[in-house]
mmCIF file of C-alpha atoms in Angstrom:
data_model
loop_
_atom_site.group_PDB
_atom_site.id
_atom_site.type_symbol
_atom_site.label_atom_id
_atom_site.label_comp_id
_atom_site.label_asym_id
_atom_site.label_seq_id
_atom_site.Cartn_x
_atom_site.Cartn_y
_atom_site.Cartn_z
ATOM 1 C CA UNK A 1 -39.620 -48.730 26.529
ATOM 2 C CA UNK A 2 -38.358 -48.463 22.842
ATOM 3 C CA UNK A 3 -39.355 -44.965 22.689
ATOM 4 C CA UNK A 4 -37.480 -44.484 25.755
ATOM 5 C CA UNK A 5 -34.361 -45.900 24.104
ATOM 6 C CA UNK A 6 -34.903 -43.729 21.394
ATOM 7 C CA UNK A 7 -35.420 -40.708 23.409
ATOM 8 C CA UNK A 8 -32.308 -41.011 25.619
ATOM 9 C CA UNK A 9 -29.934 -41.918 23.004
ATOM 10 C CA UNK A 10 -31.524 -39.107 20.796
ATOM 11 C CA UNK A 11 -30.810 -36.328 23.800
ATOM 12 C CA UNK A 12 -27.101 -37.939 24.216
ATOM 13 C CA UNK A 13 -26.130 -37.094 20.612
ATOM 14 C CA UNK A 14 -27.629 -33.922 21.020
ATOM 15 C CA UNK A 15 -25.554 -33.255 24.279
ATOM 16 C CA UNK A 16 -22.615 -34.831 22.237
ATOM 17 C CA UNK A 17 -22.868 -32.409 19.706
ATOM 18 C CA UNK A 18 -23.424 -29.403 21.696
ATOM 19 C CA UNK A 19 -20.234 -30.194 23.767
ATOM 20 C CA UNK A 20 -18.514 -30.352 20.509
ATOM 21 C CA UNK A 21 -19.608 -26.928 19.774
ATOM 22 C CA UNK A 22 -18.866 -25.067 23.096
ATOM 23 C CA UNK A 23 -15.198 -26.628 23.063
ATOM 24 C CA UNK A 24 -14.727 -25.285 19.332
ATOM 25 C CA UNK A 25 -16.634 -22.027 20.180
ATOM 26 C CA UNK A 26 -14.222 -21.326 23.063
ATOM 27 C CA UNK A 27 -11.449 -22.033 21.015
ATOM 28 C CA UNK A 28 -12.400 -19.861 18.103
ATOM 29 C CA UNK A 29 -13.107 -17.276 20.938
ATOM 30 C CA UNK A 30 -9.554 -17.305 22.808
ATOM 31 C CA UNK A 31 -7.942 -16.616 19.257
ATOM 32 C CA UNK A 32 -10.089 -13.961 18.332
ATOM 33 C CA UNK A 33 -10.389 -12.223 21.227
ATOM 34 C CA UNK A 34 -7.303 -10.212 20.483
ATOM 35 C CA UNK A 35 -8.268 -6.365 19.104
ATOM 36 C CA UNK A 36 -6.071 -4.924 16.182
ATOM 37 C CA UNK A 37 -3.829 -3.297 17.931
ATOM 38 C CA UNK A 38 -2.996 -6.404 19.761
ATOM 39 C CA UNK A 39 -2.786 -8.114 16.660
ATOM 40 C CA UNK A 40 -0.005 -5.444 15.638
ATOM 41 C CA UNK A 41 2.220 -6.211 18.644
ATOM 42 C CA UNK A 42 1.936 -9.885 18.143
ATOM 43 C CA UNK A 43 2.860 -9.569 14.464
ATOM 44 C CA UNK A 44 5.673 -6.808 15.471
ATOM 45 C CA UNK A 45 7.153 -9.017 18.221
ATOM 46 C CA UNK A 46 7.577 -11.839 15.466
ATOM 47 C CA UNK A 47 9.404 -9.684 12.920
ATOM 48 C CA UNK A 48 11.703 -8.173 15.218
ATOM 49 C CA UNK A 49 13.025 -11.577 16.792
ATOM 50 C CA UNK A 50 12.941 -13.433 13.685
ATOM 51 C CA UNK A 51 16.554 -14.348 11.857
ATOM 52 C CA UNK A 52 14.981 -15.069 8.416
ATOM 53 C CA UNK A 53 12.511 -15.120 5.872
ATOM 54 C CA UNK A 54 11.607 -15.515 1.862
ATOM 55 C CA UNK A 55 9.553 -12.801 0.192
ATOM 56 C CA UNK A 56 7.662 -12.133 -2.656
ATOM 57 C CA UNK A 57 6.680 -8.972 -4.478
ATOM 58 C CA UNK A 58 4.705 -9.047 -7.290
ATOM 59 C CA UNK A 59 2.688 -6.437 -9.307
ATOM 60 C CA UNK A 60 -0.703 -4.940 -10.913
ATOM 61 C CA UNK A 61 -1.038 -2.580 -13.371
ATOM 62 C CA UNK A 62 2.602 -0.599 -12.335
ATOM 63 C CA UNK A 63 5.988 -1.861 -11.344
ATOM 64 C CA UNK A 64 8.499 -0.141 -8.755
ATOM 65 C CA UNK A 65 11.002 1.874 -10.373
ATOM 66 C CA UNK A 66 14.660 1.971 -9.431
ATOM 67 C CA UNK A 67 17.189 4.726 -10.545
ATOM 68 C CA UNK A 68 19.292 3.807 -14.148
ATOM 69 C CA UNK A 69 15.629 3.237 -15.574
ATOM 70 C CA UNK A 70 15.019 -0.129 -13.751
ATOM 71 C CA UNK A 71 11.406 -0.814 -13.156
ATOM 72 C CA UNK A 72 11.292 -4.405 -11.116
ATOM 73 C CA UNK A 73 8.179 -6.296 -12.425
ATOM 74 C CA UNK A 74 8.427 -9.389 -9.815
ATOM 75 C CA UNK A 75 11.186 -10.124 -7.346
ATOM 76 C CA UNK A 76 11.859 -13.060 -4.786
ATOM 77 C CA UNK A 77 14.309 -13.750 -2.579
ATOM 78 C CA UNK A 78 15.792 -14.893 0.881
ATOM 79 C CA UNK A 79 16.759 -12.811 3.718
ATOM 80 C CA UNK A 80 18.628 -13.284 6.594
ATOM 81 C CA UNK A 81 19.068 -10.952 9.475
ATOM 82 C CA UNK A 82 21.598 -8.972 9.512
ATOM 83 C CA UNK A 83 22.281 -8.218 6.175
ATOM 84 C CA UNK A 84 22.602 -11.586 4.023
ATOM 85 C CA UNK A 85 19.789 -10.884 1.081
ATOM 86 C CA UNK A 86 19.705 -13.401 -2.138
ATOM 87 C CA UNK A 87 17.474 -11.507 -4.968
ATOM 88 C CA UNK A 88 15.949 -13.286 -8.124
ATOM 89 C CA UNK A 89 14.463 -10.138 -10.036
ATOM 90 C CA UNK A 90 12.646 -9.608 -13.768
ATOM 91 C CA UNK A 91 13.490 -6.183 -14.256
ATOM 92 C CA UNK A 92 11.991 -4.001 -17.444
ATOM 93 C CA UNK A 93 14.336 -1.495 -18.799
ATOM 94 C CA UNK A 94 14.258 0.009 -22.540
ATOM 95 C CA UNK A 95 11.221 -1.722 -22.981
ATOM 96 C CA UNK A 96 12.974 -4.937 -22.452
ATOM 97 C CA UNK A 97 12.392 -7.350 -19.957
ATOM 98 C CA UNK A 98 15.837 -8.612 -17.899
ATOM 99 C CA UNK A 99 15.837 -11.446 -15.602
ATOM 100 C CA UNK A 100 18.786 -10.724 -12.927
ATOM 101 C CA UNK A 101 20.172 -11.939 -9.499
ATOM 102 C CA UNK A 102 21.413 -10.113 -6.760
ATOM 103 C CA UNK A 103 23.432 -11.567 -3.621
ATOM 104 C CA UNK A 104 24.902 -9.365 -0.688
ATOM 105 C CA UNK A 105 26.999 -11.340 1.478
ATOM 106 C CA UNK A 106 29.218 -10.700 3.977
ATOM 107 C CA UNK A 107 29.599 -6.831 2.832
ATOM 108 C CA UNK A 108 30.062 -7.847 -0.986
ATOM 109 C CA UNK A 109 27.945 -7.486 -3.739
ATOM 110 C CA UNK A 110 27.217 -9.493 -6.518
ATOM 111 C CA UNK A 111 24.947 -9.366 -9.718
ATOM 112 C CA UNK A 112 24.090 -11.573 -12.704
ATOM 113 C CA UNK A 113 25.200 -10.913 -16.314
ATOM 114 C CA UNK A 114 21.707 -10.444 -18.194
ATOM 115 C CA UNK A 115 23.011 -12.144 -21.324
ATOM 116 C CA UNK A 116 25.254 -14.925 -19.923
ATOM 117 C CA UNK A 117 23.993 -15.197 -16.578
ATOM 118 C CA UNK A 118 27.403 -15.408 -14.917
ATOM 119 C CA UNK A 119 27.740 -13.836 -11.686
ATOM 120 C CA UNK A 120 30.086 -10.420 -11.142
ATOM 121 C CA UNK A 121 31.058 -9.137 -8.354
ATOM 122 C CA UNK A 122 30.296 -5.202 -8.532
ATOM 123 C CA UNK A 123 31.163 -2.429 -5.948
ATOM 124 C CA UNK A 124 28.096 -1.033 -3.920
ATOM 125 C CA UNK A 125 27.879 2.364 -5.855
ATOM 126 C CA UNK A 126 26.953 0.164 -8.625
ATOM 127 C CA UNK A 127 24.754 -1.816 -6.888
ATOM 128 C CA UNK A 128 20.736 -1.271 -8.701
ATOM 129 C CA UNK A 129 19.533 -2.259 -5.851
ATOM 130 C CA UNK A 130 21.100 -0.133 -3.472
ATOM 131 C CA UNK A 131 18.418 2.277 -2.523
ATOM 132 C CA UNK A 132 16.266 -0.307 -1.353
ATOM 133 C CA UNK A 133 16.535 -2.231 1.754
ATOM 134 C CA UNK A 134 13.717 -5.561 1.812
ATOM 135 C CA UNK A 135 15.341 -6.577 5.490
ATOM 136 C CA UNK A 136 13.471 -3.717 7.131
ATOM 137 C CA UNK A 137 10.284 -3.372 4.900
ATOM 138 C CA UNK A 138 8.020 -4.625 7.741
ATOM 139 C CA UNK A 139 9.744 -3.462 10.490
ATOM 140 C CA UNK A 140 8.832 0.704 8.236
ATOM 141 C CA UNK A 141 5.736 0.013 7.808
ATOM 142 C CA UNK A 142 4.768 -1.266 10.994
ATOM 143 C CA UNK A 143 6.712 1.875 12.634
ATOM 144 C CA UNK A 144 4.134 4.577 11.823
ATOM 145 C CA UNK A 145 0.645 2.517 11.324
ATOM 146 C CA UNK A 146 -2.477 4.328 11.805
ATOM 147 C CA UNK A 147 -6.370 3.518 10.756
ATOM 148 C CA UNK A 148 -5.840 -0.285 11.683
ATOM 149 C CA UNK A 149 -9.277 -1.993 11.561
ATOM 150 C CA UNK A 150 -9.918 -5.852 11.633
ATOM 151 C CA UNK A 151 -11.663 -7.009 8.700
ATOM 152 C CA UNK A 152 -12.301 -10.422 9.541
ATOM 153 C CA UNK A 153 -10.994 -13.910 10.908
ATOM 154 C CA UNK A 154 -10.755 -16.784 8.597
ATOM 155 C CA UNK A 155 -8.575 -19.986 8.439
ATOM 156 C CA UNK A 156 -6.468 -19.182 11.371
ATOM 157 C CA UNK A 157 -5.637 -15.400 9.417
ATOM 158 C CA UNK A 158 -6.140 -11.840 10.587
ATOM 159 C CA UNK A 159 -7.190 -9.415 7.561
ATOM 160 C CA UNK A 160 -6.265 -5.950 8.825
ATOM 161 C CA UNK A 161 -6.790 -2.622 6.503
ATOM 162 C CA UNK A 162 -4.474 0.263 8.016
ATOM 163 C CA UNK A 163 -2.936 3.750 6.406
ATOM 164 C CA UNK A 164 1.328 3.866 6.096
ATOM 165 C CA UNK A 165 2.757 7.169 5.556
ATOM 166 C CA UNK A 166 4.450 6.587 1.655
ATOM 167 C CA UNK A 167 7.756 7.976 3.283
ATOM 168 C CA UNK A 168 7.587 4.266 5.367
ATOM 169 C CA UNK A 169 8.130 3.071 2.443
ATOM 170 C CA UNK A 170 11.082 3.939 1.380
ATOM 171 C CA UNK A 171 12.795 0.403 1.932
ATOM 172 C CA UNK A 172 10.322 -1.098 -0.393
ATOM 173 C CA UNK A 173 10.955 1.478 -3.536
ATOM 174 C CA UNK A 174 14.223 4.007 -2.566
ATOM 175 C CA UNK A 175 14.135 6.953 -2.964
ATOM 176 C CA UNK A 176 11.651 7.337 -6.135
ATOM 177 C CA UNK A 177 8.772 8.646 -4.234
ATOM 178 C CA UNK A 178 5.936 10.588 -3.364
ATOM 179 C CA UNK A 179 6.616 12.292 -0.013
ATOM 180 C CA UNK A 180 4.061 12.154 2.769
ATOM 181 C CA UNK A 181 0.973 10.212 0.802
ATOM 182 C CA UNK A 182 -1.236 8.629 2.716
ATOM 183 C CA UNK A 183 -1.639 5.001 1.397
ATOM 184 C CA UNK A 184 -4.188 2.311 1.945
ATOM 185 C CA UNK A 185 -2.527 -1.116 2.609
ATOM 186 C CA UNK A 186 -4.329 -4.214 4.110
ATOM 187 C CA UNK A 187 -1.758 -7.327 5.833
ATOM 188 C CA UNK A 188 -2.512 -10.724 6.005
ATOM 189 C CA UNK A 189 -1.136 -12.252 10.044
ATOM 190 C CA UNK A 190 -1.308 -15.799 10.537
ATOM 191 C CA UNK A 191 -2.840 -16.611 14.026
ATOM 192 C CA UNK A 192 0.961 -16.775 15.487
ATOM 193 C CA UNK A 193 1.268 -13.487 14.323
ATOM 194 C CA UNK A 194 3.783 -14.121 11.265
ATOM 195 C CA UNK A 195 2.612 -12.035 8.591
ATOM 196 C CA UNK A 196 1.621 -14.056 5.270
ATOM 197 C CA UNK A 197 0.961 -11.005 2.994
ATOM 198 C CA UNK A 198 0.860 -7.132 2.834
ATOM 199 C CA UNK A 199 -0.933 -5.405 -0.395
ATOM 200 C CA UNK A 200 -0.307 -1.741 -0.829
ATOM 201 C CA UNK A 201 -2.492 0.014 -3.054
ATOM 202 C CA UNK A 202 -2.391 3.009 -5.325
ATOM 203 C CA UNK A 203 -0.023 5.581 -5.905
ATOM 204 C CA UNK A 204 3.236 5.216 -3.998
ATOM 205 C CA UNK A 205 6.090 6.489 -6.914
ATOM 206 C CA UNK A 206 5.163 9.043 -9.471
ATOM 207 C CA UNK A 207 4.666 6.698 -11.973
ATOM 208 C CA UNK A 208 1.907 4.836 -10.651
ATOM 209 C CA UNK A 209 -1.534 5.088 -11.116
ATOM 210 C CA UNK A 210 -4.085 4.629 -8.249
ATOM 211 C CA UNK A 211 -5.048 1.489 -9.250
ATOM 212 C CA UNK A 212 -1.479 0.188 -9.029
ATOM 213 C CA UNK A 213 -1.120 -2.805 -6.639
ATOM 214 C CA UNK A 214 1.733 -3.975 -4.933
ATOM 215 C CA UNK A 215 1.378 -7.207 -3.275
ATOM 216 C CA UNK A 216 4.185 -8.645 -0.815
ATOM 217 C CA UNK A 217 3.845 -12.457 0.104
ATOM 218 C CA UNK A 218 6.717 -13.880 3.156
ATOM 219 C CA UNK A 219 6.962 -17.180 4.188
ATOM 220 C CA UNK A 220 9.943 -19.236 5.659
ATOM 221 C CA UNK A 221 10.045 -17.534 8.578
ATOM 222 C CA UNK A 222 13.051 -18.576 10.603
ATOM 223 C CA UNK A 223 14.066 -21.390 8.512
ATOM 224 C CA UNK A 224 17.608 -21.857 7.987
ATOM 225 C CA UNK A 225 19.393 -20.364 4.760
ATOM 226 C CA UNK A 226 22.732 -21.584 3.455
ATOM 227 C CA UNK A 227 24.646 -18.670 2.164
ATOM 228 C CA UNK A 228 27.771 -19.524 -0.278
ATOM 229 C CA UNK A 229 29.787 -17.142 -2.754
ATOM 230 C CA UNK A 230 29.166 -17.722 -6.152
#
């Protein structure tokens, strides 16, 4: 009779358990079930109907250069769709390293003083970071992506490698660049399809080397942004 007892109560935990494990399994299953490509429509549905975001670029061995002899180290910064972008930038230029803000707002410009840190307003022509454009960054690269390949599924994130054309870059680094490259990149999509983080690797501008890593992080997506003149 004990051993009876034993027995049933030993096969109910095992049934317990094994429920347990189809549920998760089938969970686990309906999210990875999607292919890369779906993946890519997800993620490209999210970026074209979001209103905002925060980014992050950040570098290894390189930097991205702008014209004047600007080569941006890091930058952060807020965006909001259509054209409200908030820049916090360390910027090396004669060897020195400049920390520098940027705001475009409502068709005006402004930028820090590097020495006293007060804010100008300057016209667009002298704008240094006019040839770039971080707004539309995803929505280039996702325009002519080829090679995608999923790498692997892990805590609720996609890890895709893919090829860009370097010309698709052109919002990231202006117009400093080496036309029709192919370049490696591998993105980061949470499970909603928001992407987390892009890294783009080797040479994209003259002066980089082909171990030179670029490495994008976004988050914020679609929270609100207050936006005031300095």
């Amino acid at each position: 009779q004990v051993t009876y007892k034993r027995n049933k109560l030993i096969n109910l935990t095992k049934n317990f358990f094994l429920l347990i494990l189809i549920i998760s399994c089938s969970k686990n299953v309906s999210i990875q079930s999607l292919n890369s490509e779906e993946i890519i429509s997800l993620s490209q549905s999210k970026i074209v109907n979001s209103k905002s975001f925060s980014f992050d670029l950040k570098h290894k061995n390189g930097s991205t250069e702008l014209p004047g002899d600007y080569n941006i180290s890091r930058a952060n910064g807020d965006i909001q769709k259509p054209n409200n972008i908030m820049i916090d930038a360390e910027i090396i230029s004669n060897n020195f390293l400049i920390k520098l803000s940027y705001l475009s707002l409502n068709d005006r410009y402004w930028i820090t003083n590097p020495i006293s840190f007060d804010w100008m307003e300057t016209p667009e022509e002298d704008n240094p970071f006019r040839n770039i454009d971080p707004i539309n960054i995803l929505g280039d690269i996702y325009a002519e992506i080829e090679s995608i390949k999923l790498v692997e599924y892990k805590n609720n994130e996609y890890l895709l490698s893919a090829n860009i054309n370097s010309n698709n870059l052109t919002s990231l680094v202006g117009d400093i660049i080496i036309p029709n490259k192919n370049v490696d990149i591998e993105l980061f999509i949470t499970d909603q399809g928001f992407v987390r983080k892009i890294l783009i690797f080797g040479e994209v501008q003259p002066n980089d080397l082909s171990n030179t890593l670029r490495e994008i992080s976004f988050s914020n997506w679609n929270v609100e942004i207050e936006w005031d003149e300095p």
